Coordinates of N, CA and C in Angstrom, one line a residue:
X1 N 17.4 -11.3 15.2 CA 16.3 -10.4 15.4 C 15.8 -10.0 14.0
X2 N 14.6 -10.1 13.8 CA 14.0 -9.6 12.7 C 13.5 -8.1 12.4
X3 N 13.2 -7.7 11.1 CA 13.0 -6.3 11.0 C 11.5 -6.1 10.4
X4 N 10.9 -5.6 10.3 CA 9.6 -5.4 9.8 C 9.4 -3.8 9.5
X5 N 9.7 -3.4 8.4 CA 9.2 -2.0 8.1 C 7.7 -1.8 7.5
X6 N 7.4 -1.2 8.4 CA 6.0 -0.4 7.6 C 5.8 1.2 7.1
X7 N 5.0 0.4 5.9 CA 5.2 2.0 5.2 C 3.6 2.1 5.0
X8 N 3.2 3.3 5.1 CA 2.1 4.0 4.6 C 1.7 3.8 3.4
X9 N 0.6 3.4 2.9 CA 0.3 4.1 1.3 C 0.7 5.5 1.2
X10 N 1.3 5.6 -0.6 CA 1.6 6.6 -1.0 C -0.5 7.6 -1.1
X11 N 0.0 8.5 -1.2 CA -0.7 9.6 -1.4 C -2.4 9.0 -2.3
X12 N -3.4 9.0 -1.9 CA -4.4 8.7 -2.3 C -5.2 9.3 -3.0
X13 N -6.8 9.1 -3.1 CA -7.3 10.3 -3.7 C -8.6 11.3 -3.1
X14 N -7.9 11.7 -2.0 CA -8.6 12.2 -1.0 C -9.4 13.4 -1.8
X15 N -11.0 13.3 -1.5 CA -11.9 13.9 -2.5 C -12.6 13.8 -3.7
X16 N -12.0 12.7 -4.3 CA -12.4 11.7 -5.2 C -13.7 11.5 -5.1
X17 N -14.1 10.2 -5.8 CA -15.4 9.6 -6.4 C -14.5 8.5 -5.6
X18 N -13.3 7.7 -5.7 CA -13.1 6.8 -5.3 C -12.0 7.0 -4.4
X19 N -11.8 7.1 -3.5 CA -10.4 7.3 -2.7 C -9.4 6.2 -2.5
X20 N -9.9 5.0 -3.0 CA -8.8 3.6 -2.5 C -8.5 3.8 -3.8
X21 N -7.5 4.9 -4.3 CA -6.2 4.2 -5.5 C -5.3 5.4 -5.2
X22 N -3.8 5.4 -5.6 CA -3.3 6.2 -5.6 C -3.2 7.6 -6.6
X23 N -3.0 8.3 -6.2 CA -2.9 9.7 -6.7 C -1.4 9.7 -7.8
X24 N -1.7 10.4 -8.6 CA -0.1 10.4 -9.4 C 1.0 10.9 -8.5
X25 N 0.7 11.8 -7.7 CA 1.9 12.0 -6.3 C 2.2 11.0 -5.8
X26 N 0.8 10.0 -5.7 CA 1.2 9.1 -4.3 C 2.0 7.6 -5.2
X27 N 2.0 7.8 -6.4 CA 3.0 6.7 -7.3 C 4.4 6.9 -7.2
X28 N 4.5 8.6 -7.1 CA 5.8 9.2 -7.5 C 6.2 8.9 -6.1
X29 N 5.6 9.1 -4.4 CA 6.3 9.2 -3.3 C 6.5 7.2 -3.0
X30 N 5.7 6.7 -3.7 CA 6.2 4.8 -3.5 C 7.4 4.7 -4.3
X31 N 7.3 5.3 -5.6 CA 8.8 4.8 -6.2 C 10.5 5.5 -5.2
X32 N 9.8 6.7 -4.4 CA 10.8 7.0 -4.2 C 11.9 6.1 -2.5
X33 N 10.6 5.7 -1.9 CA 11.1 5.0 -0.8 C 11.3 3.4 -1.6
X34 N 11.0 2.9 -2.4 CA 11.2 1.5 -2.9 C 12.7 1.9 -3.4
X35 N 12.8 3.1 -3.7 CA 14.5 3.3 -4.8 C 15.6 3.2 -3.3
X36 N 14.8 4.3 -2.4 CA 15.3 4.4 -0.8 C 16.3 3.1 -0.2
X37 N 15.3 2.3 -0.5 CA 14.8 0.8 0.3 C 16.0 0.3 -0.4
X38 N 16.6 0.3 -1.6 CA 16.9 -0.6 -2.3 C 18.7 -0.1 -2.8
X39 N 18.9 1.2 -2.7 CA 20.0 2.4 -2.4 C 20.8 1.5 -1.1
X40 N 19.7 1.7 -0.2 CA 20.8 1.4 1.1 C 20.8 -0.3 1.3
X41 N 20.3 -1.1 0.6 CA 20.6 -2.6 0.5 C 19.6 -2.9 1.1
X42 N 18.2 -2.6 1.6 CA 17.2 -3.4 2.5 C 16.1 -3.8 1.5
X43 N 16.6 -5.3 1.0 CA 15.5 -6.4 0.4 C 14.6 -6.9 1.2
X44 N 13.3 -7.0 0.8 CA 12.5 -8.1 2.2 C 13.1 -9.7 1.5
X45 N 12.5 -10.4 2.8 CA 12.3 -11.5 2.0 C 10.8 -12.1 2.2
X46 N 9.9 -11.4 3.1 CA 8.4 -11.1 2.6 C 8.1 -10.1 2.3
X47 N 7.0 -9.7 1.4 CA 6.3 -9.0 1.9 C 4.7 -8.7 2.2
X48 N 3.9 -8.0 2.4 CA 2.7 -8.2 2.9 C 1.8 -6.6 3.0
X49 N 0.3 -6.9 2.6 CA -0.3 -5.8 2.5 C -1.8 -6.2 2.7
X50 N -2.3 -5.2 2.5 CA -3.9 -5.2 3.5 C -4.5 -5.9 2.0
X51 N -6.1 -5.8 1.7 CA -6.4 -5.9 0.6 C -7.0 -4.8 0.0
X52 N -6.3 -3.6 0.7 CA -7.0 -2.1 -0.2 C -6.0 -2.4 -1.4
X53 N -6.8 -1.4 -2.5 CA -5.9 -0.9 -3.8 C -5.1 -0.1 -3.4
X54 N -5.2 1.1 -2.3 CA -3.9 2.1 -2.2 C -2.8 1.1 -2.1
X55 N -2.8 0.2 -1.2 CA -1.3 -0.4 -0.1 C -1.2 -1.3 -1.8
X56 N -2.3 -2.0 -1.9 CA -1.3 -3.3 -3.1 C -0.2 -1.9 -4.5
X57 N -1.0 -0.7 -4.7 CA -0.6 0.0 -5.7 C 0.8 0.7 -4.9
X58 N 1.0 0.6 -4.0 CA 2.3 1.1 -2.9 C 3.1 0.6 -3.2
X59 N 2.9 -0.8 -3.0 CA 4.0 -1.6 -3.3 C 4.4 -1.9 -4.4
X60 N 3.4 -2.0 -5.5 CA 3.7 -2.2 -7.0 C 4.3 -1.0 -7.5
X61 N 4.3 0.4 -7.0 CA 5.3 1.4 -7.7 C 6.1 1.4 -6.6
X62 N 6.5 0.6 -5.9 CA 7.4 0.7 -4.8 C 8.8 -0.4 -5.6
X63 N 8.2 -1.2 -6.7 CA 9.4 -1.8 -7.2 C 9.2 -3.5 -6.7
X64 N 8.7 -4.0 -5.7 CA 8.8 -5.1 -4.9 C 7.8 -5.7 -5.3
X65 N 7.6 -7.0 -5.6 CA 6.7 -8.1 -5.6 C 5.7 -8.2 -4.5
X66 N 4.2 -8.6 -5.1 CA 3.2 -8.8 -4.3 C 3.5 -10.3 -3.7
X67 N 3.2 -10.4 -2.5 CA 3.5 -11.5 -1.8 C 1.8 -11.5 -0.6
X68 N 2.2 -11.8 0.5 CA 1.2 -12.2 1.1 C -0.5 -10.9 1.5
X69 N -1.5 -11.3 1.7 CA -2.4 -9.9 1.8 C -3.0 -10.4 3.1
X70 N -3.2 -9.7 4.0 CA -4.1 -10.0 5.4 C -5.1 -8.6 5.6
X71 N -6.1 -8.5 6.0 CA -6.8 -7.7 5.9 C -6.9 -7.2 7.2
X72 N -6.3 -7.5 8.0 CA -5.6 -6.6 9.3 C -5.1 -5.6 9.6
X73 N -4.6 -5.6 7.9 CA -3.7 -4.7 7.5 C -4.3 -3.4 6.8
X74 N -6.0 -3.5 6.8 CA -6.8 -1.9 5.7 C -7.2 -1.3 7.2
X75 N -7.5 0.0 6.3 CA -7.5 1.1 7.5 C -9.1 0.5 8.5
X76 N -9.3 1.6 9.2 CA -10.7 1.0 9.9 C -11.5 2.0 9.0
X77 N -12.9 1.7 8.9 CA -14.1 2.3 7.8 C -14.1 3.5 8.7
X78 N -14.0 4.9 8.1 CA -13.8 5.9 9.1 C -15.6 6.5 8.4
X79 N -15.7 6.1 7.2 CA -17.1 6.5 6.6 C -18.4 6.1 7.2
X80 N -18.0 4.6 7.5 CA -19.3 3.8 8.5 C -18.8 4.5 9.7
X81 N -18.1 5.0 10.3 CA -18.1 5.0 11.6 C -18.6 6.5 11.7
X82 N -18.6 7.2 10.9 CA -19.1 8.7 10.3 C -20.8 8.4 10.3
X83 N -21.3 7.8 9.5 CA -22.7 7.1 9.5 C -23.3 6.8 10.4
X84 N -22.6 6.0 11.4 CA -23.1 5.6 12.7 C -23.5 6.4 13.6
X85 N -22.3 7.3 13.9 CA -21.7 8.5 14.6 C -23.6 9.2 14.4
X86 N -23.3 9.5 13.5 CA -24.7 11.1 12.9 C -26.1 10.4 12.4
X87 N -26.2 8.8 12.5 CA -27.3 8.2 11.9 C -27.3 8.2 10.5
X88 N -26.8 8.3 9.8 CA -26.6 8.2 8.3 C -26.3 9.9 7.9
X89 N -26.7 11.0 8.8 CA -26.8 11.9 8.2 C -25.9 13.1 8.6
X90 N -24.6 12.9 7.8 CA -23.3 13.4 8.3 C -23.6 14.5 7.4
X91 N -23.1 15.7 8.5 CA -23.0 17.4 8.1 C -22.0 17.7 6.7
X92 N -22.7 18.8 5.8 CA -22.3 18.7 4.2 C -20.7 19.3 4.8
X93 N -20.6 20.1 5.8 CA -19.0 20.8 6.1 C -18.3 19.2 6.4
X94 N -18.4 18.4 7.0 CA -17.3 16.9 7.5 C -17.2 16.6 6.0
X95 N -17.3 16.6 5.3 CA -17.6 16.0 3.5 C -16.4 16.9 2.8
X96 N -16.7 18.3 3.1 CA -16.2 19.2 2.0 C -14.6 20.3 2.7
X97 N -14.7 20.1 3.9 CA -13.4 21.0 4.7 C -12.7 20.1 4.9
X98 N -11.4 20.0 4.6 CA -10.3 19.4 5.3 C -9.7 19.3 6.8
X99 N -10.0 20.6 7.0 CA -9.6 20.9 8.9 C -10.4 20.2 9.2
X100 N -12.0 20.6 9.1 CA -12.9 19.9 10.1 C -13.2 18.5 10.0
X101 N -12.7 18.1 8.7 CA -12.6 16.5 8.5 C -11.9 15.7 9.2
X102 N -10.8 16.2 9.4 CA -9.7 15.8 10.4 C -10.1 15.5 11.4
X103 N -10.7 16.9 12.2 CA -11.3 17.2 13.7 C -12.0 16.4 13.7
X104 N -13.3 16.1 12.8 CA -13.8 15.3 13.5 C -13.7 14.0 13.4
X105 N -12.7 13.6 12.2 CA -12.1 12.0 12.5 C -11.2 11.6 13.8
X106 N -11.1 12.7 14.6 CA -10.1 12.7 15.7 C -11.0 12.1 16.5
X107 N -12.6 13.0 16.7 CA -13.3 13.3 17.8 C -13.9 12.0 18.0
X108 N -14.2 11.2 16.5 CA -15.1 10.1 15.7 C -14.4 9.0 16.5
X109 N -12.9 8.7 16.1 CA -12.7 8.2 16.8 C -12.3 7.8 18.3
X110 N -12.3 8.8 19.0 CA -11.9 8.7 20.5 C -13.3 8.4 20.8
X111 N -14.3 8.2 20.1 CA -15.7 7.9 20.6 C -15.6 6.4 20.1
X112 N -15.7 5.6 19.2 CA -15.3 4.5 19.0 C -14.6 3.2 20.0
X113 N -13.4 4.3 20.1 CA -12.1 3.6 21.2 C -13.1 3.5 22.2
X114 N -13.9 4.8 23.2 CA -15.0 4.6 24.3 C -16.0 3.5 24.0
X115 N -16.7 2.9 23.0 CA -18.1 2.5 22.3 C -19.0 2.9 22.5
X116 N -18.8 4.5 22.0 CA -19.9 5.5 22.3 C -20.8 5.7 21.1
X117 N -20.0 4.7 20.2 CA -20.9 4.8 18.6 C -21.6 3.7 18.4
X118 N -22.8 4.1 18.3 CA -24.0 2.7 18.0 C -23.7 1.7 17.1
X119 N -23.4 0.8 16.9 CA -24.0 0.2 15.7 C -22.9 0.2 14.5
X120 N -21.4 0.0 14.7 CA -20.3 0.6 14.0 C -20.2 -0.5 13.3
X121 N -19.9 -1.1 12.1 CA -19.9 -2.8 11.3 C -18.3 -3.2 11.8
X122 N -17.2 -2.5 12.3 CA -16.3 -2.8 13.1 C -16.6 -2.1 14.6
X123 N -16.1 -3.0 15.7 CA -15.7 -2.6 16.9 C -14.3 -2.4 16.7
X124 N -14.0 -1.7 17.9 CA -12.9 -0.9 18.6 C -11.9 -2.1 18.3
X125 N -12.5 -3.3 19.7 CA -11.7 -4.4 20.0 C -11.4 -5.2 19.0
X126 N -12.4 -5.1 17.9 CA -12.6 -6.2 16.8 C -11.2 -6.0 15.3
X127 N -11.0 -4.7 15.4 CA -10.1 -3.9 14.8 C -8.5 -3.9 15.3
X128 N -8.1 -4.0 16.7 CA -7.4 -4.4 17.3 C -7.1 -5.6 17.2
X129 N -7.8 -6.7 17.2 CA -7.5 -7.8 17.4 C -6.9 -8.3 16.0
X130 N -7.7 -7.8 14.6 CA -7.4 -8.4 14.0 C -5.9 -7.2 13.5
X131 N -5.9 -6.3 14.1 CA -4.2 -5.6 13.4 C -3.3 -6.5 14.4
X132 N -3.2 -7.2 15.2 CA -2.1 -7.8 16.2 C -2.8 -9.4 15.4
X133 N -3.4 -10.0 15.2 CA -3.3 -11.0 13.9 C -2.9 -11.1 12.6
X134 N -2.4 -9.6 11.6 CA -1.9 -9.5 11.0 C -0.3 -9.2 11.3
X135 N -0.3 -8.3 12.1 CA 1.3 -8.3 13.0 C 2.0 -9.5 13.0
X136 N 1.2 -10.9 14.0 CA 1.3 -11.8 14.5 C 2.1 -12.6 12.8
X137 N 1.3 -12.5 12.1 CA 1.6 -13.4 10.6 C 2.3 -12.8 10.0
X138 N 2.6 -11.4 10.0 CA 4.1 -10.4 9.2 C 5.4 -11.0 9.8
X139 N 5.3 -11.3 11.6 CA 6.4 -11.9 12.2 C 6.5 -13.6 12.1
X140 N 6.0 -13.5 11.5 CA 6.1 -15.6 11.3 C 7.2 -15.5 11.2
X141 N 8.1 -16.8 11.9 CA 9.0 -17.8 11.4 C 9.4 -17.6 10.0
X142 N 10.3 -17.5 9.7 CA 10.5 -17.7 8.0 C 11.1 -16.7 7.5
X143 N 11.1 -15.4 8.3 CA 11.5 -14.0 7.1 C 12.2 -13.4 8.5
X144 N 13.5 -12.4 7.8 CA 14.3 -11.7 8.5 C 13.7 -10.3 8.4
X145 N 13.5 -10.0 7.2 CA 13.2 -8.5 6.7 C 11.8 -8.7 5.9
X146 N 11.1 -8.2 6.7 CA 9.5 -8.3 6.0 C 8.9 -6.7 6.1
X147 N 8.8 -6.3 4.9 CA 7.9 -5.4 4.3 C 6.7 -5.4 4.3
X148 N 5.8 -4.5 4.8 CA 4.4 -4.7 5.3 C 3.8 -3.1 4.2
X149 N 3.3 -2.6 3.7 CA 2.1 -1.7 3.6 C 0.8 -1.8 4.1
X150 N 0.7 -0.3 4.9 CA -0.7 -0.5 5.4 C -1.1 1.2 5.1
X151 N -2.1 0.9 6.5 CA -2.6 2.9 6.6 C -2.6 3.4 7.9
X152 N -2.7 4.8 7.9 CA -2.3 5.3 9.1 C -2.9 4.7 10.8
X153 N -4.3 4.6 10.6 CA -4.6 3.8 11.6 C -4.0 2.5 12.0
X154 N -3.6 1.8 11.3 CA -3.2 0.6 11.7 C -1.8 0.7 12.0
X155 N -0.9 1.4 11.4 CA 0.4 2.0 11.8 C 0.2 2.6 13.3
X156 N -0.8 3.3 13.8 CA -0.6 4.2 14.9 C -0.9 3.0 15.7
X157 N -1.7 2.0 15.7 CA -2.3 0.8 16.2 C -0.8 0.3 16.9
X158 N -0.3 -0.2 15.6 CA 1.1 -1.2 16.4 C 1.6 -0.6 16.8
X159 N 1.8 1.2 16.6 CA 3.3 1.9 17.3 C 2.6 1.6 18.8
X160 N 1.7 2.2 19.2 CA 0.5 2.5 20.5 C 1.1 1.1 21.0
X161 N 0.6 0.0 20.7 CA 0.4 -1.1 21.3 C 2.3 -1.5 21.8
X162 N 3.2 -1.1 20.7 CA 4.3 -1.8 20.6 C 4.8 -1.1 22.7
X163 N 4.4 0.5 22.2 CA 5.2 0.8 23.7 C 3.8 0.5 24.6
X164 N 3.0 0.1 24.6 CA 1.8 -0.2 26.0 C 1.5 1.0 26.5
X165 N 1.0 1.9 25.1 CA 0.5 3.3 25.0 C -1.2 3.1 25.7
X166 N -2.1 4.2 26.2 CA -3.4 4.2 26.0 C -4.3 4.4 25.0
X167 N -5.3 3.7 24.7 CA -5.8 3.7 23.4 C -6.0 4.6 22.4
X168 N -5.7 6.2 23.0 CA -6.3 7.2 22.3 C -5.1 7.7 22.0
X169 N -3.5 7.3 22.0 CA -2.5 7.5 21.7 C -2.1 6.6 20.0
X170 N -3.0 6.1 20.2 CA -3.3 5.2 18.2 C -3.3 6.5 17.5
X171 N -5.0 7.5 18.0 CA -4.9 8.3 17.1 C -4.1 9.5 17.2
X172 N -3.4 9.8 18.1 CA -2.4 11.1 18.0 C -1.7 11.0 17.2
X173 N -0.6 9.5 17.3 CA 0.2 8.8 16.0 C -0.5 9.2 14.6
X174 N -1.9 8.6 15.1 CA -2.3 8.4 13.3 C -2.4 9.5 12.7
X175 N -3.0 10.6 13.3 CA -2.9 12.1 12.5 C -1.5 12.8 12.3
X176 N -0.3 11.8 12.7 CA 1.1 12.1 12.2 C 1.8 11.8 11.3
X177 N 1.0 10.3 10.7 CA 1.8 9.8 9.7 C 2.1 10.2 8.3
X178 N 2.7 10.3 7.6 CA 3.0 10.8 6.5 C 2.9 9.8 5.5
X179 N 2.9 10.0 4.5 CA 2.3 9.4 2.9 C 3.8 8.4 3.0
X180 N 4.0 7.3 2.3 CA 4.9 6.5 2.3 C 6.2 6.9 3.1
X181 N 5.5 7.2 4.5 CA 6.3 7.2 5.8 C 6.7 5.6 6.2
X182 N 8.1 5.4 7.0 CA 8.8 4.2 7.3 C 8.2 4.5 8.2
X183 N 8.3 3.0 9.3 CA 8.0 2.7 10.7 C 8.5 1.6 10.8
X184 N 9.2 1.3 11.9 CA 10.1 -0.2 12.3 C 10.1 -0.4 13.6
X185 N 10.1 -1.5 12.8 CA 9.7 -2.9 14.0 C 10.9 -3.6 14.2
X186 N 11.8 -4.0 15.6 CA 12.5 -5.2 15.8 C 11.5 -6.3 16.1
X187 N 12.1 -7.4 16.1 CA 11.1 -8.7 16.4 C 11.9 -10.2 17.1
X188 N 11.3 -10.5 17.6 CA 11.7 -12.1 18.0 C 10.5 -12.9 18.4
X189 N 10.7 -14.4 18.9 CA 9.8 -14.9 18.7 C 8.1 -14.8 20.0
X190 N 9.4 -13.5 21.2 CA 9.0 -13.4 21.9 C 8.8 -11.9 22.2
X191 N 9.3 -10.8 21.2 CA 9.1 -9.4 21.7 C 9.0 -9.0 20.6
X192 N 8.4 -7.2 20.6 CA 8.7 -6.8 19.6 C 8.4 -5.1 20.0
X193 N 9.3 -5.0 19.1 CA 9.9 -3.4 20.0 C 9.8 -2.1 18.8
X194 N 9.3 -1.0 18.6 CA 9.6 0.3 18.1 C 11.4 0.4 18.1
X195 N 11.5 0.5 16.6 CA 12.9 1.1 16.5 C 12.8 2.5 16.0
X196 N 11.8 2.6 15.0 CA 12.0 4.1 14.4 C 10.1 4.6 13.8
X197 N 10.3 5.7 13.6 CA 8.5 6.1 13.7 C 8.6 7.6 12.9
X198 N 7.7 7.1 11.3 CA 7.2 7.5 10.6 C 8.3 8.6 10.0
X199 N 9.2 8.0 9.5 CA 10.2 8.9 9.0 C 10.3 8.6 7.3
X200 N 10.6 9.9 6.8 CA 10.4 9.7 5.0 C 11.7 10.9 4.7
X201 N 12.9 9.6 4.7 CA 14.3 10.7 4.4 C 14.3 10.5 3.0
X202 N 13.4 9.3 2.3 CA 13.3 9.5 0.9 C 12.5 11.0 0.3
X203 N 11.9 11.4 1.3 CA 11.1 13.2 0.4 C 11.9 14.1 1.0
X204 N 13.3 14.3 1.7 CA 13.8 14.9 2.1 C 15.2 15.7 0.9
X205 N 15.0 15.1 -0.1 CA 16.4 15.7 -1.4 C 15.6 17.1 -2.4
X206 N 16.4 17.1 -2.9 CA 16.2 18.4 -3.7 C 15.0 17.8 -4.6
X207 N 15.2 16.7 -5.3 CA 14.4 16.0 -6.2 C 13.0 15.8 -5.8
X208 N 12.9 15.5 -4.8 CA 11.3 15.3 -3.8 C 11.1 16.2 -3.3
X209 N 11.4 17.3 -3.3 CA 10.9 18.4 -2.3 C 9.7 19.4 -2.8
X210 N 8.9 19.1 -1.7 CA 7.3 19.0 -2.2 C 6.1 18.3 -2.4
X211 N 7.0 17.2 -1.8 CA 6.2 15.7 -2.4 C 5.7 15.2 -0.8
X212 N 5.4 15.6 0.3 CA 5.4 15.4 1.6 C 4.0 15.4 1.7
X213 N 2.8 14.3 2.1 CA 1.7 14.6 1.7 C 1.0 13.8 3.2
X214 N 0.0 13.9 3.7 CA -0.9 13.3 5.3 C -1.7 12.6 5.1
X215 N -2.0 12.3 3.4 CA -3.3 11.6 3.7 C -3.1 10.9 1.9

């Protein structure tokens, strides 16, 4: 039986000019789950990541070698779907508040999952299909222990899907996940099962404490 861990990008730069790179936190919380990873003996023998900069820069301060990229594996455009949502003309508060940013990424998307949003450059199903095509190629033949980096959406995607959740249970997950949070996967060539969900015992020591971040 195979394992497949998925971890979050570390800590980004939420607020920025550019948000796809990591934050000096979010280097410091990848080095600490790659040391994690590597403490208790769990080598991959793949690994794999979307083609954002946060996940490839996850894994590079995570210690581990860049290996395969599937783009199944980047978050969904929550900006275009913000654009759609309002016609291009999204309220200066969704931009500048954190709470309400949240809220309404919550709201944004359970409208989406409906196809209540006009005109989104991804669908609902189209997003779906291609995270269970990246899934599908993390589980290939060939690797026992495969290391995956992604983002929260796509994480809440497989947990949702793994137990034959309802669609709007993706995003309850996804507004849970934590910054280079673990998630695991059992696998065979015919099942694949939730073993553990979104745990980070790497920011839990005296040394990391502080370093616990959502986005």
């Amino acid at each position: 039986m195979g394992e497949l861990l998925v971890i979050r990008h570390g800590q980004a730069s939420f607020g920025a000019d550019n948000y796809d790179k990591l934050s000096d936190l979010g280097h410091r919380q990848s080095e600490a789950v790659g040391q994690l990873l590597r403490d208790t003996g769990w080598v991959p023998d793949r690994t794999i990541t979307g083609t954002l900069t946060r996940q490839k820069e996850t894994l590079a301060s995570m210690g581990f070698e860049a290996g395969d990229t599937h783009p199944g594996l980047n978050e969904y455009d929550f900006q275009d779907l913000l654009n759609a949502r309002y016609k291009g003309a999204v309220p200066d508060l969704v931009k500048g508040d954190r709470k309400v940013h949240f809220r309404t990424l919550r709201e944004t998307v359970f409208q989406w999952q409906a196809d209540e949003i006009e005109g989104p450059a991804e669908t609902w199903g189209s997003f779906t299909n291609r995270v269970e095509a990246a899934r599908l190629i993390a589980c290939a033949e060939g690797a026992e222990r495969v290391l995956a980096v992604s983002s929260g959406g796509v994480i809440g995607q497989l947990t949702a899907a793994s137990l034959g959740a309802p669609h709007k249970m993706m995003m309850t997950l996804n507004l849970q996940i934590k910054n280079t949070s673990i998630t695991k996967f059992v696998f065979t060539k015919s099942a694949f099962f939730l073993h553990e969900f979104n745990a980070t015992p790497h920011l839990m020591s005296a040394q990391t404490a502080g370093m616990l971040t959502y986005s």
